[in-house]
XYZ file of C-alpha atoms in Angstrom:
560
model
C 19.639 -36.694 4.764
C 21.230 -35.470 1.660
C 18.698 -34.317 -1.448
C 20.245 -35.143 -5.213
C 20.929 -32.123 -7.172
C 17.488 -32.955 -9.195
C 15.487 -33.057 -6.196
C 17.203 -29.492 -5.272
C 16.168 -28.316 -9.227
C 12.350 -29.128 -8.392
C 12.691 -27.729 -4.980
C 13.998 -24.487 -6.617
C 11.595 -24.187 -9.784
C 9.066 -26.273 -8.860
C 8.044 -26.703 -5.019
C 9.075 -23.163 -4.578
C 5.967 -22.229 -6.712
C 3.773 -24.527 -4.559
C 5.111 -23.158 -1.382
C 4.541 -19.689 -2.675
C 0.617 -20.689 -3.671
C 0.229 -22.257 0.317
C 1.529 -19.382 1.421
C -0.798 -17.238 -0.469
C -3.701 -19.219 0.176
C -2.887 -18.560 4.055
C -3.008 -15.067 3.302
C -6.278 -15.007 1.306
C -8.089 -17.984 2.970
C -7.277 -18.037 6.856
C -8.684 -20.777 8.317
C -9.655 -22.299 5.147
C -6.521 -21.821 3.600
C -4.944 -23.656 7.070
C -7.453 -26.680 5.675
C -5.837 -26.593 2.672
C -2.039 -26.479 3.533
C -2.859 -29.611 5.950
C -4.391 -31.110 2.878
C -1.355 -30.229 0.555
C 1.091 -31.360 3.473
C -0.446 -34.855 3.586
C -0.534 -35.476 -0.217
C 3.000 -34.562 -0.208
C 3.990 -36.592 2.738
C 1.871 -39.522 1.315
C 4.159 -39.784 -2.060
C 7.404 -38.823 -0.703
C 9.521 -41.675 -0.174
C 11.643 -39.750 2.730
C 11.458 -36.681 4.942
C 15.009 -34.559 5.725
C 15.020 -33.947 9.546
C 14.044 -30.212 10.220
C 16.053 -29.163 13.219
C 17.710 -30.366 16.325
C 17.539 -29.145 19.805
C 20.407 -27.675 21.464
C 20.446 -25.758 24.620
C 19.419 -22.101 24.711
C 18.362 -22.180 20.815
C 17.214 -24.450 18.137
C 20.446 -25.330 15.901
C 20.187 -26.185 12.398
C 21.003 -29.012 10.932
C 24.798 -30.415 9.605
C 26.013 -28.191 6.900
C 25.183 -29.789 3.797
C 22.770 -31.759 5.052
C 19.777 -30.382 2.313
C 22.560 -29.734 -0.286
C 23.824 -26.790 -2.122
C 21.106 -25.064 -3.838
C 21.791 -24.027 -7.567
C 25.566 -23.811 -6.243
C 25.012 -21.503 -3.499
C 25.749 -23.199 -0.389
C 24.036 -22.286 2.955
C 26.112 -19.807 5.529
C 24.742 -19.081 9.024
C 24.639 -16.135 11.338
C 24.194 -15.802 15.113
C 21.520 -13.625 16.321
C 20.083 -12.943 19.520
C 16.351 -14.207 20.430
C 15.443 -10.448 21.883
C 16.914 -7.719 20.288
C 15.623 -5.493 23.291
C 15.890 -6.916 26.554
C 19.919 -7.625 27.421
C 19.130 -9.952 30.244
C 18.025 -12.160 27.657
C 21.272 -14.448 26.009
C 19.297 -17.168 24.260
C 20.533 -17.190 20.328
C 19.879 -18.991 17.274
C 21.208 -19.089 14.018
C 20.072 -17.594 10.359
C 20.654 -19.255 7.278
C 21.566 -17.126 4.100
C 23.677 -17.794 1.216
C 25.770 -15.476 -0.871
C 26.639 -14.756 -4.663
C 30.147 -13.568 -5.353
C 30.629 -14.186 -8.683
C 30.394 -11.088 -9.625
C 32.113 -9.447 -6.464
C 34.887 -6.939 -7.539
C 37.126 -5.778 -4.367
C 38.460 -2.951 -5.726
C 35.255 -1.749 -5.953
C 34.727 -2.456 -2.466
C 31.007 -3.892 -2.305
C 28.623 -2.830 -2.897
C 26.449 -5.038 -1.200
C 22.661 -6.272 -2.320
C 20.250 -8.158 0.391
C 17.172 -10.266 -0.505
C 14.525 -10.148 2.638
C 13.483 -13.832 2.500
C 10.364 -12.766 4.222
C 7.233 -15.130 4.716
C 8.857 -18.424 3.462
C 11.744 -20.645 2.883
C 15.007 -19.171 1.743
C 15.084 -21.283 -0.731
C 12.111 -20.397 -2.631
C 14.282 -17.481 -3.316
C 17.316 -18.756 -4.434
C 16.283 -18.082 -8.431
C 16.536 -14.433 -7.581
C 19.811 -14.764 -6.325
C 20.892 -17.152 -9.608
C 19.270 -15.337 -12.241
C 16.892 -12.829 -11.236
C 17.120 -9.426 -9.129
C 20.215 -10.152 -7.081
C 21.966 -11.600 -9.581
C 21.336 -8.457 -12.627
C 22.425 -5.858 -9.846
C 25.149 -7.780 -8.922
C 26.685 -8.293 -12.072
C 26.299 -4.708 -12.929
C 28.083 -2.785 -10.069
C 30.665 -5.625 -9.606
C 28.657 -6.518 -5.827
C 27.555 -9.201 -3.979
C 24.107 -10.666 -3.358
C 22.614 -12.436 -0.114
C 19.223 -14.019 0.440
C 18.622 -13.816 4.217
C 15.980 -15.962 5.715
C 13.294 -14.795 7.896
C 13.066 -14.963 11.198
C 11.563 -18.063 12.784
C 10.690 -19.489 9.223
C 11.844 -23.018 7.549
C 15.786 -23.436 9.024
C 15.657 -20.074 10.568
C 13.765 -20.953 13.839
C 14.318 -19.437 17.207
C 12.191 -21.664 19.496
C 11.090 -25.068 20.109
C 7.923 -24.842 19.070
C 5.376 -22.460 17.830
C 2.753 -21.938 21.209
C 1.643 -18.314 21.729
C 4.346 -17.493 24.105
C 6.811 -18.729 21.443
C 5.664 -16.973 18.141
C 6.121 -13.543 20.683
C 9.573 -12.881 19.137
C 7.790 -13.007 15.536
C 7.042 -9.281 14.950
C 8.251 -6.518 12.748
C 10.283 -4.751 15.600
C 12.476 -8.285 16.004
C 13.093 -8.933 12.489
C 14.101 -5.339 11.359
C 16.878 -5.676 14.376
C 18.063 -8.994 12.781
C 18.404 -7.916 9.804
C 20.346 -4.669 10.950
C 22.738 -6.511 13.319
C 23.584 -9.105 10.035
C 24.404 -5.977 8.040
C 26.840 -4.839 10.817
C 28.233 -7.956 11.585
C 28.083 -10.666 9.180
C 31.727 -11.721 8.034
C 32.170 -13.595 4.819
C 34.113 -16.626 4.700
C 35.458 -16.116 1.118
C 35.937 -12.432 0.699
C 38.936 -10.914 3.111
C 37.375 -7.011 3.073
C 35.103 -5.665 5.358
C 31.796 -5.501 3.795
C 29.613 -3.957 6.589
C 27.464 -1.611 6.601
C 27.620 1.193 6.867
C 31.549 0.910 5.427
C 30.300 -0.618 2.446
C 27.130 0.545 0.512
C 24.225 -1.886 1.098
C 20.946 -2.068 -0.862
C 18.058 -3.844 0.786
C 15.554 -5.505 -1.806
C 12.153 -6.931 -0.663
C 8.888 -8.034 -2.589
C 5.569 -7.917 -0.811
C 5.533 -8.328 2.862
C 9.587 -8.268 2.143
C 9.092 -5.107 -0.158
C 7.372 -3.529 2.889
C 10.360 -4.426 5.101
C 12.585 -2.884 2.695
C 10.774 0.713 2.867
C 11.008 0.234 6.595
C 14.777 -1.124 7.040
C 15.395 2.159 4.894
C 13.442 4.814 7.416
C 14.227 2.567 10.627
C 18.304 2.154 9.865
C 19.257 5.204 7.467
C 22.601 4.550 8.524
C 22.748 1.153 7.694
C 20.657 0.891 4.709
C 22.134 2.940 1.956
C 19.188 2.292 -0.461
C 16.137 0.190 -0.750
C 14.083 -1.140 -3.347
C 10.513 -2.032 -2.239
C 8.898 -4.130 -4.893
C 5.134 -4.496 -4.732
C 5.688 -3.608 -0.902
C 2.046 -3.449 1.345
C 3.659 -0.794 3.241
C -0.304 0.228 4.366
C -1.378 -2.814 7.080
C -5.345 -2.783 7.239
C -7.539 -4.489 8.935
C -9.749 -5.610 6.037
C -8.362 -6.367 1.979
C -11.728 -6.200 -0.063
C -9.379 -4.866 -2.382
C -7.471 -7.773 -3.251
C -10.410 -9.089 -4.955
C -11.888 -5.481 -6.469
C -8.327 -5.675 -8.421
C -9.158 -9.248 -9.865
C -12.240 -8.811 -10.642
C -11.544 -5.617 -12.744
C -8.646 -6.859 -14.532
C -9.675 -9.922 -14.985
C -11.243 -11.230 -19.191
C -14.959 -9.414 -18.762
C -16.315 -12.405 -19.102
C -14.566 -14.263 -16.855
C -15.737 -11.254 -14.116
C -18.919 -11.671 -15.578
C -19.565 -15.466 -14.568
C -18.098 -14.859 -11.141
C -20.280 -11.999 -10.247
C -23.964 -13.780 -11.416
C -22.503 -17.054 -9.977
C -21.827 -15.450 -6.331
C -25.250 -13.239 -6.600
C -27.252 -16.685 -7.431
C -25.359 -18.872 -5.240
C -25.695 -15.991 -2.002
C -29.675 -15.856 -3.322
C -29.242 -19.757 -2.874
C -27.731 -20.132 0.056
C -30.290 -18.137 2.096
C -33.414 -20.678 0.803
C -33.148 -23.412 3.420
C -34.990 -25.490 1.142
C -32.792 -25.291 -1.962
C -28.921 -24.814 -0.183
C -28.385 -28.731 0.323
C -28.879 -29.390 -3.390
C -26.460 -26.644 -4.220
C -24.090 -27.926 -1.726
C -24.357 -31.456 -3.324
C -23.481 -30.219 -6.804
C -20.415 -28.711 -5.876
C -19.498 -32.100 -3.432
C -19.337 -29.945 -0.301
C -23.167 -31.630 1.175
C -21.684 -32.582 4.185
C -20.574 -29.005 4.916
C -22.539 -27.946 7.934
C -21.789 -23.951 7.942
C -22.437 -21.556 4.388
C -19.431 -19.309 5.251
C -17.447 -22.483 5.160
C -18.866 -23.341 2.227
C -18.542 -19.611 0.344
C -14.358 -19.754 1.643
C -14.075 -23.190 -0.541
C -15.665 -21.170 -3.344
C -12.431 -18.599 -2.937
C -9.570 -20.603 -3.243
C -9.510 -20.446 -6.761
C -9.144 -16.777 -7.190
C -5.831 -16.562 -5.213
C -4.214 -18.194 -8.395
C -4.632 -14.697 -10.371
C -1.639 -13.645 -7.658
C 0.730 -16.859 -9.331
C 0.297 -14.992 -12.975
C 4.378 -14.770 -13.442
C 6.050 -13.917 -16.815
C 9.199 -15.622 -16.107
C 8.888 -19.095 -18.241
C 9.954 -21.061 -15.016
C 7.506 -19.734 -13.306
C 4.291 -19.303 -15.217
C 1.016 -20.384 -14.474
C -2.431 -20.554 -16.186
C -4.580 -21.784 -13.253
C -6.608 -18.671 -13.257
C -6.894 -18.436 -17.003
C -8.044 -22.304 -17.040
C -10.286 -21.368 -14.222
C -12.356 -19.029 -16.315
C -12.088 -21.161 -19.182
C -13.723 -24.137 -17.159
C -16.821 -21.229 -16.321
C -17.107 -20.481 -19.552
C -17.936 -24.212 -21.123
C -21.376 -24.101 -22.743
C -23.600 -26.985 -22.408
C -23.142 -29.742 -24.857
C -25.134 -29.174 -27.759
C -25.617 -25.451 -27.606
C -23.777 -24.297 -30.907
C -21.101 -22.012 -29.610
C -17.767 -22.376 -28.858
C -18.116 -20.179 -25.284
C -20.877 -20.054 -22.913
C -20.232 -16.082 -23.079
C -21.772 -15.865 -26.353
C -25.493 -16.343 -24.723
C -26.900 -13.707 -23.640
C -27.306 -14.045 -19.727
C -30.942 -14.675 -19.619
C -31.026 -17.450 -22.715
C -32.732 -20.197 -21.827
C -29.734 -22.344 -23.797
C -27.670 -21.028 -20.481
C -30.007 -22.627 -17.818
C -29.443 -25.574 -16.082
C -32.243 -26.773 -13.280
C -30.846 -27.615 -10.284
C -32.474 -30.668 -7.783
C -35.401 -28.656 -6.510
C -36.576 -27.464 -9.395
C -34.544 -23.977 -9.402
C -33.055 -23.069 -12.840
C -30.105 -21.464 -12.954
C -26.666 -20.483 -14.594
C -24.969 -22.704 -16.456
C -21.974 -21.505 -14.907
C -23.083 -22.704 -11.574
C -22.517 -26.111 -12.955
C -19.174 -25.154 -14.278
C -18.355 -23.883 -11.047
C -19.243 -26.752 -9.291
C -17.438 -28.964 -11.282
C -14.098 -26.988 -11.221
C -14.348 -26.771 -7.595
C -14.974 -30.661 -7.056
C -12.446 -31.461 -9.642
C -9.677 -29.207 -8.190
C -10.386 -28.918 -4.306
C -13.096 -31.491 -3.359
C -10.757 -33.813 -4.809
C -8.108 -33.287 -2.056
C -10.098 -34.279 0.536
C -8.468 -37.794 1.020
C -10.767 -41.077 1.263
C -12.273 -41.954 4.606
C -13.007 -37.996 5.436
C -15.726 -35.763 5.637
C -15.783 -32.701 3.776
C -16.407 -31.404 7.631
C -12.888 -32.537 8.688
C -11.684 -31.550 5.266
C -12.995 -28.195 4.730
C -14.880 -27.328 7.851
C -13.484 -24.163 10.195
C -15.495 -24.477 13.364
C -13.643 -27.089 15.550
C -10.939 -25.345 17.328
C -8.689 -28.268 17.668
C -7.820 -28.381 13.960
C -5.933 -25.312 15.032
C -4.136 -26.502 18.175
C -1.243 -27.954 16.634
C 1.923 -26.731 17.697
C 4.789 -28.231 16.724
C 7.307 -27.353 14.546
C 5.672 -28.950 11.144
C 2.823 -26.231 11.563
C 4.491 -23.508 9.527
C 1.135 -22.071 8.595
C 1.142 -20.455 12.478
C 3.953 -18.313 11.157
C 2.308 -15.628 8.688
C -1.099 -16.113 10.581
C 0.108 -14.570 13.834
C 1.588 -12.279 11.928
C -1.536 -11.206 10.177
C -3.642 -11.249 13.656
C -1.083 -9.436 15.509
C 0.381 -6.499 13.225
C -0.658 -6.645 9.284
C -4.658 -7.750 9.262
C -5.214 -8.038 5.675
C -8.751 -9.671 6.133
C -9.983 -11.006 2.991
C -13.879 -10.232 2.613
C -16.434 -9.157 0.917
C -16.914 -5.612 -0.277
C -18.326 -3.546 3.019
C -20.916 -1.977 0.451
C -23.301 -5.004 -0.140
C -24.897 -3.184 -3.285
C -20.760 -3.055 -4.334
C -19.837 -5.928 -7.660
C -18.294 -8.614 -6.217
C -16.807 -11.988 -6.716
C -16.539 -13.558 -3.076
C -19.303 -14.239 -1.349
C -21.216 -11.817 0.766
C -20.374 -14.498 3.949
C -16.943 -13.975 3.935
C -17.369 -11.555 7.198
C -14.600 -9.735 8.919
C -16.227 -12.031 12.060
C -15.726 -14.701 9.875
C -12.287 -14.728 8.377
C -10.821 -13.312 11.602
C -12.324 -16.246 13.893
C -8.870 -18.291 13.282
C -6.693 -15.546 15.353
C -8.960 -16.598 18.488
C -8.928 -20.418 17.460
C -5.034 -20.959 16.779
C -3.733 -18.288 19.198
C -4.901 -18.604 22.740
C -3.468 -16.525 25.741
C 0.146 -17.647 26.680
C 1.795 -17.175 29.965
C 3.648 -14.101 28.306
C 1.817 -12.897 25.496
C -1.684 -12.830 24.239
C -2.768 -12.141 20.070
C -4.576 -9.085 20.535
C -8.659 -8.578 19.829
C -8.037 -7.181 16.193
C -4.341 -6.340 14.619
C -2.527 -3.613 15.561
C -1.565 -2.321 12.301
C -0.515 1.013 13.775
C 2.982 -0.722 13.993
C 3.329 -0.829 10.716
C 1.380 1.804 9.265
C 3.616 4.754 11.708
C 6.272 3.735 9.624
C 5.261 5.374 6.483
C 1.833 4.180 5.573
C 1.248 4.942 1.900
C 3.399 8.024 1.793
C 6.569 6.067 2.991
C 9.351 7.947 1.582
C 13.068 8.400 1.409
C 16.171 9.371 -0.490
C 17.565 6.079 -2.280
C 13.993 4.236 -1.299
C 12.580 3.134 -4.451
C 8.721 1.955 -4.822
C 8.099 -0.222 -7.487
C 4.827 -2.481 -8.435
C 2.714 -4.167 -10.472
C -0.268 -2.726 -12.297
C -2.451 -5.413 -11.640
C -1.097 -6.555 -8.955
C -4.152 -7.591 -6.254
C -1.881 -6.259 -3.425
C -1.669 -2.748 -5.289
C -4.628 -1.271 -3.115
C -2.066 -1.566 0.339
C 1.257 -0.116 -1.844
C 2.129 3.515 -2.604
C 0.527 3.120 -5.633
C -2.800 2.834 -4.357
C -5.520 4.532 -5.401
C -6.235 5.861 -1.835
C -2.620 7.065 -1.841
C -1.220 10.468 -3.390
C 0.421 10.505 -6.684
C 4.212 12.017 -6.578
C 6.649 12.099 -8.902
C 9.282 9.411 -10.188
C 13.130 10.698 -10.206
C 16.657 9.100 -9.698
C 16.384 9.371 -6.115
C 13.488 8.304 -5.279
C 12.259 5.931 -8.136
C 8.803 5.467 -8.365
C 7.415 2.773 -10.970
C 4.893 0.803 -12.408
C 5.134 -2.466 -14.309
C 2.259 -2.431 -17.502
C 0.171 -5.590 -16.654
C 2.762 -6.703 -14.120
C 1.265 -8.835 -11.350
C 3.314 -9.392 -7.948
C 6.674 -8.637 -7.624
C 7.753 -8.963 -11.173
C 10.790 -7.036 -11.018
C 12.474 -10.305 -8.977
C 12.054 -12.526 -11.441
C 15.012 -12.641 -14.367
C 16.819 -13.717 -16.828
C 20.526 -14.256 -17.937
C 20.320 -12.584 -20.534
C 18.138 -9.244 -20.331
C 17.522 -9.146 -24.382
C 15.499 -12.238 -23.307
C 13.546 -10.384 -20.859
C 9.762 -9.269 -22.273
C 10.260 -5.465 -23.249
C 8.584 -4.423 -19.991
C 10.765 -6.492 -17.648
C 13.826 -5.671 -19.865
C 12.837 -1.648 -19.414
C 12.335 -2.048 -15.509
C 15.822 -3.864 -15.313
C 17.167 -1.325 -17.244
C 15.738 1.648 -15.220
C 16.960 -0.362 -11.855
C 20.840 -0.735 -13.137
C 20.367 2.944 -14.060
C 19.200 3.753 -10.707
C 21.419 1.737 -8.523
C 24.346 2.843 -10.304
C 23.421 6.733 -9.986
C 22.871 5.927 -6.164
C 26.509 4.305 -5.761
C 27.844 7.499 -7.235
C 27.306 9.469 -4.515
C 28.353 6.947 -1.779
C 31.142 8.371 0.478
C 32.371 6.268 3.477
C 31.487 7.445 6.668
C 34.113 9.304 8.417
């Protein structure tokens, strides 16, 4: 079914930002954040008028659909490539194709290439089409007279290998698999429009990732040196770990004080709270979650907010103040009090109290809290359910689903069976913190064993083994023509090169090695047309990667 070309605009600028935020809540959240993709999904399916078919069955691999049939996407039209299921085992001949699409606009032959590849990693190709019209793809391209390609991941939206998404079937959904597609399309690919041979390693090609992408960028460069001329790994969490305290640490230090403020009193009060049996069910009630049987369940809801500091963008398109009108909702005083912030109270004013049903006086940011969270998650929870089958975690068969609709099984059994990146609670109770003391490794890992039992072939193992990734480079991944490049706040920071648990080195031509002043994720992708546009910071990164790039493709010689 075809899409108009508005539809395509808001699928490009607009649902690409909500698929981006489901996505990260399924990285932050786990099972919670599975609640809350289902509850997204059937919002979105309520007020949508029709549904484009996702894929149609067809022998030994899943085909996609007719070309054209979800419409050129800000003029670039989808192109597909054949790839094996299992790179590794040659008795194997099932295939399946992967979608990418291609800007030449800029493509000067007598140049010869070179040649610049997106990694579509954990979503939809087409949430990262703006890079190739306008951002990253597009500013490299135009300067070095090259080409740019988004290539979709492996198994995700048009891009799917299997039938359905069972155990045994997400097997072929690891880093091993995907590096080797992504190598044999570099080799291989043939482009319908352009008459010279542009594969690698004839032509120069530069492989581009941001965050789980980014990290696949550092390793394409130190697992196919011969293929991958150079690599840019933006905000790339080249360190897998089992736990990702650190996500929040970064929030809550760079975060408006007082904003950190009311989240670290609120968690300390509500943890106090939730261990009175007496006075927990009132608390519950005020924030609409009473019928919640479990606290952890209850602490995850309490969360989901914070993953919106991640969506910070400066790219107009792209912006968003959820976590700035987040801590502007904690920070209303009480009606009557005489100041314009509830921050301007000392904590322990009695002008900041509010008694709670029980006869326990607390916060008034409790009550702001609660009302944010009712107003802006509660609120999903569609008539005629329970907050239980909205937001509870415990019954396995929420998790059972697995058809092809159930996209959220992609990233997860990726995180339980080679990344981790367990959001909890600081492992040093007396530690500041912002999530709730509940949020258990136990806890937030319990999804791994609920959505991914034992298959006939392959079984999720007891805890990630992160040893696949982190062999590859770890913190200290480095390479000639590999450059590292990230955001300052940037939650993710603590699993990059530029942690702080990883050693400083040096930045030079060859090996780039960059910051972006108050840059969040990935904010190197983003651009515009015009780079005199650009905030000075973005403009000055841009600048430093043409600069780069260019001194890289100086020194390219083709192999004899």
């Amino acid at each position: 079914m075809h899409l108009g070309l508005r539809v395509l605009q808001l699928l490009v600028l607009g649902l690409s930002a909500r698929a981006t935020q489901n996505t990260e809540q399924l990285r932050l959240l786990g099972a919670q954040g599975v609640n809350l993709w289902k509850l997204d999904k059937a919002a979105a399916a309520a007020a949508a008028t029709t549904q484009p078919k996702l894929v149609i069955q067809d022998g030994d691999f899943v085909r996609p659909p007719p070309e054209n049939e979800e419409g050129d996407s800000a003029g670039f039209e989808a192109q597909w490539f054949q790839q094996p299921l299992d790179h590794f085992d040659k008795s194997s001949n099932a295939t399946w194709l992967q979608r990418y699409w291609i800007n030449t606009r800029h493509y000067n032959a007598e140049k010869g290439g070179p040649v610049f590849v997106l990694d579509g990693g954990e979503t939809s190709g087409i949430d990262r089409i703006p890079f190739l019209d306008t951002g990253i793809m597009e500013i490299l391209a135009r300067s070095t007279g090259g080409v740019g390609i988004v290539l979709e991941h492996r198994y995700y939206e048009k891009s799917i290998p299997v039938p359905d998404f069972t155990t045994d079937n997400l097997r072929w959904l690891n880093n091993a698999q995907s590096a080797a597609d992504s190598a044999n399309f570099m080799a291989n690919v043939k482009f319908s429009d352009i008459e010279e041979d542009l594969t690698a390693p004839n032509t120069p090609w530069i492989y581009y990732g941001g965050s789980y992408a980014g990290a696949r960028a550092a390793h394409m460069k130190i697992l196919y040196p011969d293929l991958v001329y150079g690599a840019i790994a933006s905000s790339g969490v080249t360190h897998a770990d089992i736990l990702n305290w650190e996500y929040m640490e970064i929030i809550r230090k760079a975060a408006d004080p007082a904003c950190s403020a009311h989240l670290e009193n609120s968690i300390k009060t509500i943890d106090s709270i939730l261990s009175n049996k007496r006075l927990k069910g009132p608390l519950k009630r005020l924030f609409g979650l009473g019928g919640l049987r479990h606290d952890d369940d209850f602490a995850s809801v309490l969360e989901s907010p914070l993953g919106s500091w991640q969506s910070r963008c400066w790219h107009p398109d792209f912006a968003s103040s959820t976590f700035d009108d987040f801590c502007e909702a904690l920070d209303k005083p009480p009606f009557g009090a005489g100041v314009s912030s509830l921050s301007e109270l000392p904590i322990d004013s009695p002008r900041r109290k509010f008694t709670l049903p029980g006869g326990l006086a607390v916060d008034f940011t409790i009550l702001n809290y609660a009302n944010y969270i009712k107003t802006h998650i509660v609120s999903r929870c569609p008539e005629g359910f329970t907050t239980e089958e909205c937001f509870g975690t415990y019954n396995d068969t929420k998790y059972e689903d697995t058809d092809l609709s159930q996209d959220w099984r992609l990233w997860l059994f990726q995180v339980c069976t080679e990344w981790g990146y367990f959001s909890t609670a600081p492992p040093d109770a007396e530690h500041p913190r912002i999530v709730s003391k509940l949020l258990t490794l136990g806890y937030e890992s319990k999804v791994c064993r609920q959505a991914f039992p034992p298959g006939k072939h392959f079984a999720v193992p007891l805890m990630p083994n992160v040893t696949v990734v982190n062999e590859l480079g770890d913190f200290d991944i480095a390479a000639d023509r590999l450059a590292i490049i990230d955001g300052e706040v940037d939650p993710w920071r603590p699993q990059t090169p530029h942690s702080d648990y990883a050693w400083e080195r040096e930045d030079t031509v060859m090996r780039p090695f960059k910051v972006i002043p108050g840059g969040v994720h990935h904010w190197d992708e983003w651009g515009l047309l015009n780079l005199a546009d650009e905030p000075k910071d973005i403009r000055k990164i841009h600048e430093e990667m043409i600069f780069f790039v260019k001194e890289w493709l100086k020194d390219w010689k083709p192999p004899q």
